[in-house]
Amino acid sequence: MSDVDLATGNSSLKEIHKLVGHTDRVWHLAWNPVSGSNGLPPTLASCSGDKTARIWQEGPSGSWDCMAVLEDAHNRTVRSCSWSPCGKLLATASFDATTAIWQHVGSDFECVATLEGHENEVKSVAWNPSGSLIATCSRDKSVWIWEIQPGNEFECVAVLQGHTQDVKMVQWHPNLDVLVSVSYDNSIKVWTEDGDLDDWHCVQTLAEASSGHSSTVWSLSFNSDGDRMVTCSDDLTIKVWDTSENPSQMFGEENGPWFHRCTLSGYHDRAVFSVNWSREGIIASGAADDAICLFHEAKDYLANGPSYKLILKKEKAHAMDVNSVQWNPKEPSILASASDDGTVKLWKLTAVPENVS
Amino acid sequence: MTLGLINANPVVHAKRERVARTDDPHADDAVDPLDVFDSVRDIRDPEHPYSLEQLSVLSEESITVDEKLGRIQITFTPTVQHCSMAAVIGLCLRVKLMQSFPPHFKVDINVSPGSHAEEESVNKQLNDKERVAAALENPNLRQLVEECLYSSEL
């Protein structure tokens, strides 16, 4: 970016919109991946303890309005939401043990399918990069993979067992059918498919013994190339994982390619609930200390490789815990955040560090 | 819910005399440990017709408040080491504090060191807000919590 100034550290995160409507804590956010281009205004989905999801859209005047409330499909907390890559379908995962699929029809969202199978709370849902698969995870310790069939039919093609406690979040690699799950059991697991046999297995477990987290792992995010990922935890740390030394092992049988790159600690003093990596390489984190932090890669390489530095910390970003931070995929200076205070905020990063060569 | 009592013969202590507070404790924004204790001391034990105070599950001394940082920390002592009711007591404390104090307060609830056979796992569960939120949507658990909170006049 051109308006970037690392030397003066002249960056600020300004609140530009506050989206009010949910009547309980907001758990998660998802930007519609195709919005913000081709005539579709920037669009954001949020989901809440009020049992609804809301669709927010930027109006012609630049204001943000709630264009739809998705209700009556779930009878408990809606914990997570994810858009299909084409932006036409939204999946919502609920504590009611189901995942609902919503289709944008005209100006309305209709629930066109319900995925049932988990024994109890579904905590996260994610669409794969081609839009052919959905992953869900639950307090029942399992990860399910669903294949999309013609006519809005969804078939479970695999149930992945391996975590010993609740699975908190699932996320797909940005361009490969590699799935990562994080858990209350403190571990991160990497899953791939064996050939085309719907035979999914765990290729790598990143636990405390592999420089991993020492408490619940809440969230993960890949960088845009998919050669690094970042995770955050109840242990108050953020960890960056790298594949650069052995990328060919992405589909390995025994050992996955991921190794611990660095640990960012001392920035949040309560559980870190959300991390998200922007297209421009900036990591945002949101935590139970009500703060948002932004990090970027420091170019002064240490002997053991790259490290990450704090760009800024926004104290009191919300009145209560920050549960989700998500960068706009089209406009990488815009960040959305969701909180226990019931609001969603949009932030603008007004100057970002340039890549010092 | 339970087939037999976890602790059939709890030791019951006298209630401490209420401190008559000359001023309205909520007249200013300051919250102190006695405010917190006053809000939770009459919560009924899930198993017994006695309050948490009477069973010495908690006391004013087991509460710390950092008004500036907005933190409330409570440690409680289950009546027996393998108490399966610890999670319910923790939920009761959390709900009561959510109702009694401003929402920006961060609440940490733990069993006192050495007081529970599964100390680490109980503490982790008590402070996992997603599990707490899910538990409070469970009608049976919710009812149990409400009974402990609202049948406090014994």
CSV table of N, CA and C in Angstrom, one decimal, chain A residues 173 175-176 178 190-192 203 222 225-228 243 246-253 255-258:
chain,number,residue,atom,x,y,z
A,173,HIS,N,-7.7,-24.5,4.2
A,173,HIS,CA,-6.6,-23.9,3.6
A,173,HIS,C,-7.2,-23.0,2.4
A,175,ASN,N,-6.4,-22.5,-0.7
A,175,ASN,CA,-6.5,-23.1,-2.1
A,175,ASN,C,-6.3,-24.6,-2.2
A,176,LEU,N,-6.2,-25.3,-1.0
A,176,LEU,CA,-6.1,-26.7,-1.1
A,176,LEU,C,-7.2,-27.3,-0.2
A,178,VAL,N,-7.2,-28.9,2.4
A,178,VAL,CA,-6.6,-29.2,3.7
A,178,VAL,C,-7.4,-28.5,4.8
A,190,VAL,N,-4.3,-31.1,11.6
A,190,VAL,CA,-4.3,-30.9,10.2
A,190,VAL,C,-4.9,-32.1,9.5
A,191,TRP,N,-5.9,-32.0,8.6
A,191,TRP,CA,-6.5,-33.1,8.0
A,191,TRP,C,-6.5,-33.0,6.5
A,192,THR,N,-6.2,-34.2,5.8
A,192,THR,CA,-6.3,-34.2,4.4
A,192,THR,C,-7.0,-35.4,3.9
A,203,VAL,N,-3.0,-35.6,9.5
A,203,VAL,CA,-1.6,-35.7,9.1
A,203,VAL,C,-0.7,-35.0,10.0
A,222,PHE,N,-5.4,-18.6,8.0
A,222,PHE,CA,-4.3,-18.7,7.1
A,222,PHE,C,-3.9,-17.4,6.5
A,225,ASP,N,-1.4,-16.8,1.0
A,225,ASP,CA,-0.7,-17.8,0.2
A,225,ASP,C,-1.0,-19.2,0.8
A,226,GLY,N,-1.4,-19.3,2.0
A,226,GLY,CA,-1.6,-20.6,2.6
A,226,GLY,C,-0.3,-21.3,3.1
A,227,ASP,N,0.8,-20.5,3.1
A,227,ASP,CA,2.0,-21.2,3.6
A,227,ASP,C,2.3,-20.9,5.1
A,228,ARG,N,1.4,-20.0,5.7
A,228,ARG,CA,1.5,-19.8,7.1
A,228,ARG,C,0.1,-19.8,7.7
A,243,THR,N,5.2,-23.3,6.8
A,243,THR,CA,5.4,-24.5,6.0
A,243,THR,C,6.6,-24.4,5.1
A,246,ASN,N,9.2,-27.2,4.2
A,246,ASN,CA,8.8,-28.5,3.7
A,246,ASN,C,7.4,-28.4,3.1
A,247,PRO,N,7.2,-27.5,2.1
A,247,PRO,CA,5.8,-27.4,1.6
A,247,PRO,C,5.3,-28.7,0.9
A,248,SER,N,6.2,-29.5,0.4
A,248,SER,CA,5.7,-30.7,-0.3
A,248,SER,C,5.0,-31.7,0.6
A,249,GLN,N,5.2,-31.5,1.9
A,249,GLN,CA,4.6,-32.4,2.9
A,249,GLN,C,3.1,-32.1,3.2
A,250,MET,N,2.6,-31.2,2.4
A,250,MET,CA,1.2,-30.8,2.7
A,250,MET,C,0.2,-31.9,2.8
A,251,PHE,N,0.5,-32.9,1.9
A,251,PHE,CA,-0.4,-34.1,1.9
A,251,PHE,C,0.3,-35.3,2.5
A,252,GLY,N,1.3,-35.1,3.3
A,252,GLY,CA,2.2,-36.2,3.8
A,252,GLY,C,1.4,-37.2,4.6
A,253,GLU,N,1.9,-38.4,4.7
A,253,GLU,CA,1.2,-39.5,5.3
A,253,GLU,C,1.4,-39.4,6.9
A,255,ASN,N,3.9,-36.9,8.7
A,255,ASN,CA,4.3,-35.6,9.2
A,255,ASN,C,3.8,-34.5,8.3
A,256,GLY,N,2.9,-33.7,8.8
A,256,GLY,CA,2.6,-32.5,8.0
A,256,GLY,C,3.7,-31.5,8.0
A,257,PRO,N,3.6,-30.5,7.2
A,257,PRO,CA,4.7,-29.6,7.0
A,257,PRO,C,4.8,-28.4,8.0
A,258,TRP,N,3.8,-28.4,9.0
A,258,TRP,CA,3.8,-27.2,9.8
A,258,TRP,C,4.8,-27.2,10.9
